[in-house]
């Protein structure tokens, strides 16, 4: 970081050194567009190549580092994140627009992820099997891949980087990390913390590199580099699908988390309060900017009107305002482009026959920002555009169905399959939904968003590609299996 003007400048971290970029990009607070958090370096292709080369050079040392050393590095990061939960949470809210409580919660989660993977560095063992041949034994072990490129989105500025960086390092890989352009602040902070661990020792320079810069340049160069053995990506469907093809063409391992159009089914026998809270929480909190957000709320006839009335009543109580105000329930939309997209989808839903039961309009607050009232659209069908495409904002539509069977068919009628929820008191329907919902994650009487950090995260169908993230399942992606035979 340098402070040559009132607004600080932040550099990239390449080969153990802080390096200025080809230019800078301002990080602007969506709650107050006059608040510039800092100017962040933008890497070019040459710097991307330098970072990849540094990671490649550091790989033998890091792959040979003891599990204890890797544990110590990751545990130290977890401890510092915990201790600085409030200031990092504040930075997160300031750059992304989540409320302070959400920002602090996310920082806490990132800390727990680092601490979990510290332990994973010690637990990543193999198997021994007797051979079918006499006098021969077989060992199955897991080896790191080499250099991995980690490409993150803007909606979880610290948790998603954590759930990619921590397993990558725990299992012995070297990292080139490219955060999203809109949220470089938390990414830089994470790099700063990592740079003060044992990674500061010369032999480990290059184990972790931070490359802030445009996806079309830096991200693309990572995807194309023959030295990058794997890419872990979270972002939009369009970018993800192009990136998967690029990786497949050169046989690089790839893991991609993309969109969702997550259904929340509400059956007649649901506890109304549980259903309304689940819907409001997962459709509108974090400004609806979660890939696990509920966006299609599928409600059976008997409870439909009561559910809509109670949901609208609850929405009326929500306070949409500056992310750092203690009284705020929902912060602003992340930027002008996303706000424009949200409003466009609301207009399209109405044009296709939906009725706006609440919200959906831009609002002004004390400071200039991207404020939008959460939108609930009723009278929609599953065939409308609003039911097919991901909005990625606080916009949800209600689809009225006859019974459980129609609800299940409707929930599964989507190209996506990340998270699916059901609110019901029927064990039979809950069980059937868990078995038959086409989704990587199923929630019963819970919001579709909000997952634990120690269990697998990922979807089915068009939502995800490659092995799961998080928990011990992350080793499927970040390691390769080796089978060794020994004759006694
Ligand atoms: P969004 O439209 O929500 O920003 P993107 O999929 O464009 O979603 O962005 C997710 C991440 O992918 C960001 O870090 C972005 O910079 C990066 N990215 C964008 N384009 C490319 C690309 N062509 N190759 C690799 N990464 C990219």
PDB file of C-alpha atoms in Angstrom, residues 14 87 109 174 194 209 365 465:
ATOM      1  CA  UNK A  14       3.842 -11.188  -7.094  1.00  0.00           C
ATOM      2  CA  UNK A  87     -12.496  -3.966  10.603  1.00  0.00           C
ATOM      3  CA  UNK A 109     -16.772 -17.711   8.117  1.00  0.00           C
ATOM      4  CA  UNK A 174       0.806 -22.695  -5.425  1.00  0.00           C
ATOM      5  CA  UNK A 194      -0.755 -14.261   3.923  1.00  0.00           C
ATOM      6  CA  UNK A 209       0.233 -14.307  -5.700  1.00  0.00           C
ATOM      7  CA  UNK A 365     -31.224   7.642   0.456  1.00  0.00           C
ATOM      8  CA  UNK A 465     -19.016 -28.180 -13.198  1.00  0.00           C
TER       9      UNK A 465
END
